[in-house]
Coordinates of C-alpha atoms in Angstrom, one line a residue:
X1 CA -41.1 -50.6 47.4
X2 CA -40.2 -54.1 46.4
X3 CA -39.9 -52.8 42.5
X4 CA -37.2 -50.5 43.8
X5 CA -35.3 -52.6 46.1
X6 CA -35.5 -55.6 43.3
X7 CA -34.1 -52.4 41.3
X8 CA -31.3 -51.5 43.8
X9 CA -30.2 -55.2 44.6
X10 CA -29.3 -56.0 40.9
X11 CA -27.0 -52.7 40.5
X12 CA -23.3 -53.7 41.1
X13 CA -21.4 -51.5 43.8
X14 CA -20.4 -48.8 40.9
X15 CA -23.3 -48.1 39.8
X16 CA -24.9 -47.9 43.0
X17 CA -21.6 -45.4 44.0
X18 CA -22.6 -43.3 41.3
X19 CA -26.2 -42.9 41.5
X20 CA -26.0 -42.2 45.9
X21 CA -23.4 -39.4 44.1
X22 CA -25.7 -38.2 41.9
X23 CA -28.9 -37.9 44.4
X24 CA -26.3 -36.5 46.9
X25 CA -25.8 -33.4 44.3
X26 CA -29.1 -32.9 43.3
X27 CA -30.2 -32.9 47.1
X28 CA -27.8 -30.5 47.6
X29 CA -28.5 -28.2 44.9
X30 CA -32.2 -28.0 46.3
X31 CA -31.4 -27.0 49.3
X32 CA -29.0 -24.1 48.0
X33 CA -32.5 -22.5 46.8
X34 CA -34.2 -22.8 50.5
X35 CA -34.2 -19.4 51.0
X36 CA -33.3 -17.7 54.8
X37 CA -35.9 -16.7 57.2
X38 CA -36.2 -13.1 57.4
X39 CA -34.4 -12.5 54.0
X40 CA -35.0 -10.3 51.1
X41 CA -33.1 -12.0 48.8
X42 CA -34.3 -9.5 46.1
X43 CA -32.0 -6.5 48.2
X44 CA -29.4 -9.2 48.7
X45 CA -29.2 -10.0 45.0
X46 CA -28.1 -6.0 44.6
X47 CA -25.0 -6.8 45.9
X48 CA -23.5 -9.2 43.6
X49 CA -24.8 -7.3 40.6
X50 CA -22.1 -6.2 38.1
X51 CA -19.5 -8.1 40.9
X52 CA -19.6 -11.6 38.8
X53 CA -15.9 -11.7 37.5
X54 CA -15.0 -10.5 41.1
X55 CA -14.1 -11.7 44.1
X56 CA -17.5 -12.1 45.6
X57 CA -18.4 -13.5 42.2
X58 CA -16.1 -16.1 42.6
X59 CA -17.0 -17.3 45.9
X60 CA -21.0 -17.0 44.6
X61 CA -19.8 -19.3 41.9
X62 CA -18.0 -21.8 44.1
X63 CA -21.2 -22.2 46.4
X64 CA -23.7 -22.6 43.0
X65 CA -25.2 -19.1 43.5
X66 CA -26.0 -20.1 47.2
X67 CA -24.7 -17.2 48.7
X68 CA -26.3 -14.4 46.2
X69 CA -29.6 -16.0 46.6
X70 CA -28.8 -16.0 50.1
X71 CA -30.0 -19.3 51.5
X72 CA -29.2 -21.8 54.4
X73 CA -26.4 -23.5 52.6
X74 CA -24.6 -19.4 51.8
X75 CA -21.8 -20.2 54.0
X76 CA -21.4 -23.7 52.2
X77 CA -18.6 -25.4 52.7
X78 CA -16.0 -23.3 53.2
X79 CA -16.1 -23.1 57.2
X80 CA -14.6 -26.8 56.9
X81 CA -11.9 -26.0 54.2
X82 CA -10.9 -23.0 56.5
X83 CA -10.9 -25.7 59.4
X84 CA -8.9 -28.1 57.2
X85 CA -6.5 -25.5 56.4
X86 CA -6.2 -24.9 60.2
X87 CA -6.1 -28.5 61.3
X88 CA -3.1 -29.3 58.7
X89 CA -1.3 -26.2 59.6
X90 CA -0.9 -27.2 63.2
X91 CA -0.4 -31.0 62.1
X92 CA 2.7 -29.9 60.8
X93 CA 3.9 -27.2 63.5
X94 CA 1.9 -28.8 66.9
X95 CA 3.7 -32.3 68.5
X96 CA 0.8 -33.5 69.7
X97 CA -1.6 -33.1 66.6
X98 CA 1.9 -34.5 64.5
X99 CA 1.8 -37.9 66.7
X100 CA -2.0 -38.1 66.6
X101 CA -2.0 -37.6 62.3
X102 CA 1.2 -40.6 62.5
X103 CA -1.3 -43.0 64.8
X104 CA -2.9 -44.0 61.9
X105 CA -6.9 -44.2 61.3
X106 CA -7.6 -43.7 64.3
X107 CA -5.9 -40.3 64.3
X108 CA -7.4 -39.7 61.5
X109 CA -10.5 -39.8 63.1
X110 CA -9.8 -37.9 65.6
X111 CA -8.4 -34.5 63.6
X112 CA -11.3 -35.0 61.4
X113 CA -13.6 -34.7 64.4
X114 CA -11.5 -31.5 65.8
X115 CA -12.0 -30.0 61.7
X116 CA -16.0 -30.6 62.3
X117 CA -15.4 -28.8 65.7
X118 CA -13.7 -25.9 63.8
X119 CA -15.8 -25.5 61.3
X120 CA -18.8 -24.9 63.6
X121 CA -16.8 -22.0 65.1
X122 CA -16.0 -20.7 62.1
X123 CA -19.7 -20.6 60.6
X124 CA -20.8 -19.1 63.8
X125 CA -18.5 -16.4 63.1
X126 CA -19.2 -16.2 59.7
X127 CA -23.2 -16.4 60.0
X128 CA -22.8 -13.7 62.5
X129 CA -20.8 -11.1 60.2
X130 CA -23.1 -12.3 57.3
X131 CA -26.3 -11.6 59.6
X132 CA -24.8 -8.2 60.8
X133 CA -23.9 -7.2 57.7
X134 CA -27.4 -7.5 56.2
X135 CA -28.8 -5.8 59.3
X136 CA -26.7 -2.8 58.4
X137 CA -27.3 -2.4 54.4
X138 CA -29.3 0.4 52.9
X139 CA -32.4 -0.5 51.7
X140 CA -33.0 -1.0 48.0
X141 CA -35.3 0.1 46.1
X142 CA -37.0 1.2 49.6
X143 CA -36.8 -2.8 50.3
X144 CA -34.7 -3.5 53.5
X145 CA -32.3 -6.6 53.4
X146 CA -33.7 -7.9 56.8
X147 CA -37.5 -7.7 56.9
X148 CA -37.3 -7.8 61.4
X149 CA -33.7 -6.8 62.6
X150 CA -33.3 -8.2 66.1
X151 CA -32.2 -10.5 68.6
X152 CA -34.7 -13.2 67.4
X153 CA -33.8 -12.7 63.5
X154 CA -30.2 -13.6 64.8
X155 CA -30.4 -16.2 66.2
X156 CA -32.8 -18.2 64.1
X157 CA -30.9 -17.0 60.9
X158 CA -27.1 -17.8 62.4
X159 CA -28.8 -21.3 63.6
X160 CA -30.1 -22.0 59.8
X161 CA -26.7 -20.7 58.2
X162 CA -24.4 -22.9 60.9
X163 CA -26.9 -25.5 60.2
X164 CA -26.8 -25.2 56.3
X165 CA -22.8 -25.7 56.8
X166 CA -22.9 -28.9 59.1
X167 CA -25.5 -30.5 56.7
X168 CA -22.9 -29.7 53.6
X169 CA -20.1 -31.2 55.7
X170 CA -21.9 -34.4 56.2
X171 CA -23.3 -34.4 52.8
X172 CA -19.5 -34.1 51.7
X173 CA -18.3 -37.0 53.9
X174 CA -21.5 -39.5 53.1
X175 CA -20.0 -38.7 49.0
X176 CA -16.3 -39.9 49.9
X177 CA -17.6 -42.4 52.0
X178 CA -20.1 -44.0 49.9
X179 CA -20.1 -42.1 46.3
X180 CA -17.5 -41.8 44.3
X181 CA -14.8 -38.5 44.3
X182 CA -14.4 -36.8 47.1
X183 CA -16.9 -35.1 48.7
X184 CA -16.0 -31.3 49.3
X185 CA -14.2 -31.4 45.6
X186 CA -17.7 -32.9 44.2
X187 CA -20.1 -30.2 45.9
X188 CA -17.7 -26.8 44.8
X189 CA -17.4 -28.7 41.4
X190 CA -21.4 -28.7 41.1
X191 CA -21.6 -25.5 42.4
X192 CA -19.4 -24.1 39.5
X193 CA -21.3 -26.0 36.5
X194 CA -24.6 -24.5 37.6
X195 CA -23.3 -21.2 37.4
X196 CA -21.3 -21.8 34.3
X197 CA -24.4 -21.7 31.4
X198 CA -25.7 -18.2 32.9
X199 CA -22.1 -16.9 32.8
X200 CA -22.1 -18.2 28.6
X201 CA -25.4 -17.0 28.2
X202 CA -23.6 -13.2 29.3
X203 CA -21.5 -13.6 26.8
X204 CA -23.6 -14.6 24.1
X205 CA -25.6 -11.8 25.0
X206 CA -23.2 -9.2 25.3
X207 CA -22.0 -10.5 22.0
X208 CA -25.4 -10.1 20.2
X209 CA -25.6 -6.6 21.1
X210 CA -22.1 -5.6 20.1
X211 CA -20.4 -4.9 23.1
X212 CA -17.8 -7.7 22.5
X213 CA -16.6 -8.4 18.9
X214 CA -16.9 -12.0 17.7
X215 CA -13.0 -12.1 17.2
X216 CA -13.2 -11.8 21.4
X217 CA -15.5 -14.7 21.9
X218 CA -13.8 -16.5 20.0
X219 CA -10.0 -15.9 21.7
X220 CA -11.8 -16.4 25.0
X221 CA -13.2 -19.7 23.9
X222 CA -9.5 -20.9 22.6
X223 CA -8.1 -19.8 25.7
X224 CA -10.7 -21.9 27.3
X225 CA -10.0 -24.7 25.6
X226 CA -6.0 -24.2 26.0
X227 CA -6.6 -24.1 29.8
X228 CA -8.6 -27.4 29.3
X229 CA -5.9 -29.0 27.1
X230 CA -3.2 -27.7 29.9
X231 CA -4.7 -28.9 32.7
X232 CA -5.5 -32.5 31.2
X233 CA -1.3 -32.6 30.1
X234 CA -0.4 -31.2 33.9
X235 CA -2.9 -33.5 35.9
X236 CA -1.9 -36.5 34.0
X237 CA 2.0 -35.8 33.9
X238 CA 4.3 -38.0 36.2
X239 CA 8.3 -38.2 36.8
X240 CA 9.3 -41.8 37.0
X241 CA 11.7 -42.9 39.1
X242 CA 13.2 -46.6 38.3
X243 CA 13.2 -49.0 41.1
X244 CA 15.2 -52.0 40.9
X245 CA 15.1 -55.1 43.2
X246 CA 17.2 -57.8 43.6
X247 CA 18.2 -60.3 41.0
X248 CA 16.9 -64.1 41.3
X249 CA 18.3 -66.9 39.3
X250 CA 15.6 -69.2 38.0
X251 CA 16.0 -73.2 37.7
X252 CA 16.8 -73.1 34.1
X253 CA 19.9 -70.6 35.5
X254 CA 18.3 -67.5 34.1
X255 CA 19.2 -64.7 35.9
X256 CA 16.2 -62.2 36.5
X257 CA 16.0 -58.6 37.5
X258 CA 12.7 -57.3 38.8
X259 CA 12.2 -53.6 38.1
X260 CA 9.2 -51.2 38.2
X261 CA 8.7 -47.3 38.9
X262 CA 7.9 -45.4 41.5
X263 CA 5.3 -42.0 40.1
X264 CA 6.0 -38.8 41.6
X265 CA 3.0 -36.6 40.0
X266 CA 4.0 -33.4 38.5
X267 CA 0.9 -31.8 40.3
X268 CA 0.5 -33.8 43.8
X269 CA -1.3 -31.4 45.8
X270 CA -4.3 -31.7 43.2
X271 CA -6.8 -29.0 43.5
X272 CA -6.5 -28.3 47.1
X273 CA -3.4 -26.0 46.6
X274 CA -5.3 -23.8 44.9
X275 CA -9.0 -24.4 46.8
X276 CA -7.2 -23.1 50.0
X277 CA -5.7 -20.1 48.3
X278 CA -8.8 -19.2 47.4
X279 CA -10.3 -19.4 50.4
X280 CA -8.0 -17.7 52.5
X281 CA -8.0 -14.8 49.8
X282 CA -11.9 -14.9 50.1
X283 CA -12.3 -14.2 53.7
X284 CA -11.2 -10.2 53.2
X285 CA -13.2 -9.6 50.7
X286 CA -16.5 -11.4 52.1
X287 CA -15.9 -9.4 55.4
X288 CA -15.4 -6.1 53.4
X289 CA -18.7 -6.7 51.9
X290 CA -21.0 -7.7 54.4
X291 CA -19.1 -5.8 57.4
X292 CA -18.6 -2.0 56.6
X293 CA -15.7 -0.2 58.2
X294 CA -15.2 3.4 58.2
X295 CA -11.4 2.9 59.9
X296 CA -8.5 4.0 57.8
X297 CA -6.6 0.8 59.3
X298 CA -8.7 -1.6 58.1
X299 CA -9.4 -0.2 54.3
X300 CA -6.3 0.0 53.8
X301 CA -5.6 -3.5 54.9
X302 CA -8.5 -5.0 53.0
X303 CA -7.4 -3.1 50.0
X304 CA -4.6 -5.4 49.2
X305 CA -7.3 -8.0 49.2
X306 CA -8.9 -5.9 46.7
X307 CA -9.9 -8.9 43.4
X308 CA -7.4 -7.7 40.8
X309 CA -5.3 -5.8 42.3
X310 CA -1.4 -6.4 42.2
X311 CA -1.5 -6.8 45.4
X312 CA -4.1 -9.2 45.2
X313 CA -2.1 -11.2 42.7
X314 CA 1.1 -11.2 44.7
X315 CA -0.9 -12.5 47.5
X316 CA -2.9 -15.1 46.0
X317 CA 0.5 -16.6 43.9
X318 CA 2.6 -17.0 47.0
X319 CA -0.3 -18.8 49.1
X320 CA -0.6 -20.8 45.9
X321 CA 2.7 -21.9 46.1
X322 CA 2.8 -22.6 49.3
X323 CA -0.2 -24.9 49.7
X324 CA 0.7 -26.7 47.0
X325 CA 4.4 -27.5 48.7
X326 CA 2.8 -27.5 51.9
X327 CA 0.1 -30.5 50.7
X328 CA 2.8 -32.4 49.0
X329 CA 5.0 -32.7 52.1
X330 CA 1.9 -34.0 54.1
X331 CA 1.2 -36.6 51.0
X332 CA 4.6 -37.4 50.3
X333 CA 7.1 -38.8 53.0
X334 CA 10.1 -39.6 51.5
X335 CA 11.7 -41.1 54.6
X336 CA 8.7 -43.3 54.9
X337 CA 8.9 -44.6 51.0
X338 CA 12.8 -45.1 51.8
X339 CA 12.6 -47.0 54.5
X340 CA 9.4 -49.7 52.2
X341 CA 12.0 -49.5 49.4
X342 CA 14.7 -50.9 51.8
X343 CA 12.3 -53.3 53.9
X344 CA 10.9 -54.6 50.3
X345 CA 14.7 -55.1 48.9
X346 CA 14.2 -51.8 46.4
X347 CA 16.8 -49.4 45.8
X348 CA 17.1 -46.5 43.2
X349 CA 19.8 -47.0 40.9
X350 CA 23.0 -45.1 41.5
X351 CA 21.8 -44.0 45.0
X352 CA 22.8 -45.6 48.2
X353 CA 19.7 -47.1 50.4
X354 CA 19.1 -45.2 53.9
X355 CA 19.6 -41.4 53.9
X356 CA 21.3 -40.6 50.2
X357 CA 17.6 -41.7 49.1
X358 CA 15.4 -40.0 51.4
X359 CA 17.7 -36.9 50.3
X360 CA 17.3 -38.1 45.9
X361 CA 13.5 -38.2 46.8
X362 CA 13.3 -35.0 48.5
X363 CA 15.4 -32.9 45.5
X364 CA 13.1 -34.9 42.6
X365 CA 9.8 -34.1 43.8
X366 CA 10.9 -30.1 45.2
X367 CA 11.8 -29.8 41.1
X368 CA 8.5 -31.3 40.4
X369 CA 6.8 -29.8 42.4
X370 CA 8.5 -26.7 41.0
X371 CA 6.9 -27.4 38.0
X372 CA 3.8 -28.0 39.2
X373 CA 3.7 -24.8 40.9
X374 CA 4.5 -23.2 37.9
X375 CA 1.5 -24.7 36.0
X376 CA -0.8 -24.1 38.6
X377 CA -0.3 -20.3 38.2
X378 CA -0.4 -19.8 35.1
X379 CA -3.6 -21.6 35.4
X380 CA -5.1 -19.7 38.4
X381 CA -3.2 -16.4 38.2
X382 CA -3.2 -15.7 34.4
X383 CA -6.9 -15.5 33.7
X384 CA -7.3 -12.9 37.0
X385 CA -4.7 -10.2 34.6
X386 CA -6.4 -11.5 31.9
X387 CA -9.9 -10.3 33.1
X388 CA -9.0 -7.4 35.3
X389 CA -5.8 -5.7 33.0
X390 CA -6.6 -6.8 29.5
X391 CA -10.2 -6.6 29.6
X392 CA -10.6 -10.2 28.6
X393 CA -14.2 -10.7 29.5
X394 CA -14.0 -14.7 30.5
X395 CA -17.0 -16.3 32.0
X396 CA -15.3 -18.7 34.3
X397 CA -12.0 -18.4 36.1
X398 CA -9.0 -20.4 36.0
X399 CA -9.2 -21.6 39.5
X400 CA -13.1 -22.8 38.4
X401 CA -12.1 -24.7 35.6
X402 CA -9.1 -26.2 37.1
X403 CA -11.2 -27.3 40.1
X404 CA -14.0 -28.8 37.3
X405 CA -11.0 -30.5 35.0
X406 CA -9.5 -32.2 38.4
X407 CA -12.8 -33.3 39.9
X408 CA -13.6 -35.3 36.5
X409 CA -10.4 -36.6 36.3
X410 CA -9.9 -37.7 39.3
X411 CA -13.4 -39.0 39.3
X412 CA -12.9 -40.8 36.1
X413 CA -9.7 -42.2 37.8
X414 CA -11.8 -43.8 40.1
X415 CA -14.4 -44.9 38.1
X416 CA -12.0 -46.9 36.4
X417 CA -10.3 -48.2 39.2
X418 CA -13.6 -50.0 40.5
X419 CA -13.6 -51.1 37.1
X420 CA -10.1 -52.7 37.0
X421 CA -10.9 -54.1 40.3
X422 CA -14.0 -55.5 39.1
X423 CA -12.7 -57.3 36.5
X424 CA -10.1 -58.8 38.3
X425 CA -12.7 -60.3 41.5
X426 CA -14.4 -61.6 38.6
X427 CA -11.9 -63.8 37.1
X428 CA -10.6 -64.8 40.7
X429 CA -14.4 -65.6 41.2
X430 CA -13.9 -67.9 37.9
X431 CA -10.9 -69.8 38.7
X432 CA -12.0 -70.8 42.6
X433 CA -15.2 -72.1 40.6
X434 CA -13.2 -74.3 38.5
X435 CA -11.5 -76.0 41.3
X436 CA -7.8 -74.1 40.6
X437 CA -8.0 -72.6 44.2
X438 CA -8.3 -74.2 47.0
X439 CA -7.9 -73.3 50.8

């Protein structure tokens, strides 16, 4: 014990950032193999077969396999991006949830308590349809899905799923808190790089026996590597606007203009744009799998959910498009950065201070943005016609490896921002040593 907290006490606050992220992600990929009580996860594995490039696929490979091996973390932690969805929603539409967002931390607090709240519901609604829906499934192979159907496998199992969700949430807040990344972003992105060597190894395999020529694994590995290359240019890409502040004339008469830039990223929303999307689209298609409707209504209404299907692609660009204007209005207040521009003696050259440049911020970032929308489809959208219409057999999606590219970016961002930081305490630390500060 006093090895390791000699051990601990000489790590600086990075390192000890990084390795709390690290145990955080290997205790949570433990628990996605605690299996539920009750479960047959040998009948449950049935369904998922031949579904991996699907829609059910997908949200498998978000939650790290969790869900096909059917354990206490299956619902993982999409019950709180659902909330989150929700919560910023009626931010933007309810007064009093817009004053409480505008109060600062505090309010903060406060709609991140009424997401955990949410959530909660949510997996209790989900855990239930999950649980009902393995109550109701043939059995396989003579093997039922649910070894005692009842009242008491109900409860117990809805308890350990809504459970399995609240321990992911906090697991994702202790990671932005006192890791490094953010949380929810961290856990999907470790969920999609366990799956990602068993969906290569499908593709070596279906190689060696000649069902795909090497001329296709090796287009599917360029496009792979284009989507990389793409996402790197997007993420990093930024529209500078030039801000100018007001001249000073030095003692030896030299007249000095202060100028500097103010970034509007090509891609603000990040990944959450296209996280939600996803989310939202994955709803139908998890109910339609684990709840079985016979009414005409209802298939018909779940078929435009259907993974693949125009329908589906229609769908999923427009909710794409919206969350990532949606996210960038609730990052970006332009009438908030006019009025610090104004208060700090900034102005935009060319454009009056006061309305004209909350109007020049608003038009620059909607053409942005524009762009960014743009890329974010052809990210996300292209690989699902790719798969489904040209038979392009691609072990991870485009939403998957945009999720894993932004994670280590902005990780690494962030990383070397404790860095930069560092180094800077340290030479303050230097010069009040010497004497050169004082007070």
């Amino acid at each position: 014990m006093k090895f390791l907290k000699g051990f601990f006490g000489n790590l600086s606050d990075l390192q000890k950032r990084i390795l709390f992220t690290l145990g955080a992600l290997v205790v949570y990929r433990i628990g996605s193999f605690i299996p539920l009580p009750g479960v047959n996860a040998s009948a449950v594995l049935h369904l998922f077969q031949g579904d991996n490039s699907g829609m059910m696929g997908m949200f498998d490979m978000f939650s790290g396999g969790s869900l096909s091996r059917m354990s206490v973390l299956a619902l993982n932690i999409f019950p709180y991006i659902s909330a989150s969805i929700v919560l910023q929603l009626l931010s933007a539409t309810s007064k009093s949830l817009g004053e409480l967002r505008k109060e600062g931390e505090s309010g903060r607090v406060k709609i991140n308590q009424y997401t955990r709240y949410l959530a909660v519901l949510l997996a209790v609604v989900q855990g239930w349809a999950v649980i009902r829906g393995l109550e109701a499934m043939a059995p396989v192979n003579g093997v039922a899905a649910v070894v005692n159907p009842g009242f008491a496998f109900e409860m117990s199992a809805i308890i350990a799923l809504v459970g399995g969700t609240v321990f992911v949430m906090w697991l994702a807040e202790q990671i932005t808190a006192r890791g490094i990344g953010q949380g929810a972003s961290l856990l999907i992105f470790a969920g999609i790089i366990a799956e990602v060597p068993g969906g290569i190894a499908q593709l070596i395999s279906l190689g060696s026996v000649g069902q795909i020529s090497p001329a296709m694994i090796a287009l599917v590995l360029a496009f792979v590597v284009g989507i990389v290359a793409l996402i790197a240019f997007f993420e990093q890409a930024q529209r500078r606007i030039q801000i100018l502040y007001p001249r000073q004339v030095m003692a030896n008469g030299v007249v000095n203009t202060n100028a500097s830039y103010l970034p509007i990223k090509v891609n603000m929303s990040g990944v959450m744009g296209p996280v939600f999307a996803s989310s939202i689209m994955m709803l139908p298609a998890f109910v339609q799998r684990f709840v079985q409707s016979e009414n005409l209504t209802v298939q018909t209404i779940l078929g435009f959910f259907t993974y693949g299907t125009w329908s589906y692609i229609f769908l999923f660009t427009v909710l794409i498009a919206f969350f990532a204007y949606f996210q960038t209005a609730v990052i970006f207040n332009s009438e908030e950065t006019s009025n610090n521009l104004k208060n700090a003696g900034g102005y935009v050259p060319g454009v009056r201070p006061g309305e004209q440049t909350i109007k020049y911020l608003d038009n620059v970032v909607s053409r942005t943005t524009a762009i960014g929308v743009a890329y974010l489809i052809v990210v996300c959208v292209l690989p699902i016609i790719l798969n489904t219409h040209l038979g392009m057999p691609l072990a991870i999606g485009g939403t998957s490896v945009l999720i894993v590219a932004g994670v280590v970016l902005d990780t690494t961002n962030q990383v070397q921002s404790y860095l930069v930081a560092k180094q800077y305490s340290g030479v303050i630390n230097k010069t009040q040593k010497k004497g050169r500060f004082r007070g």
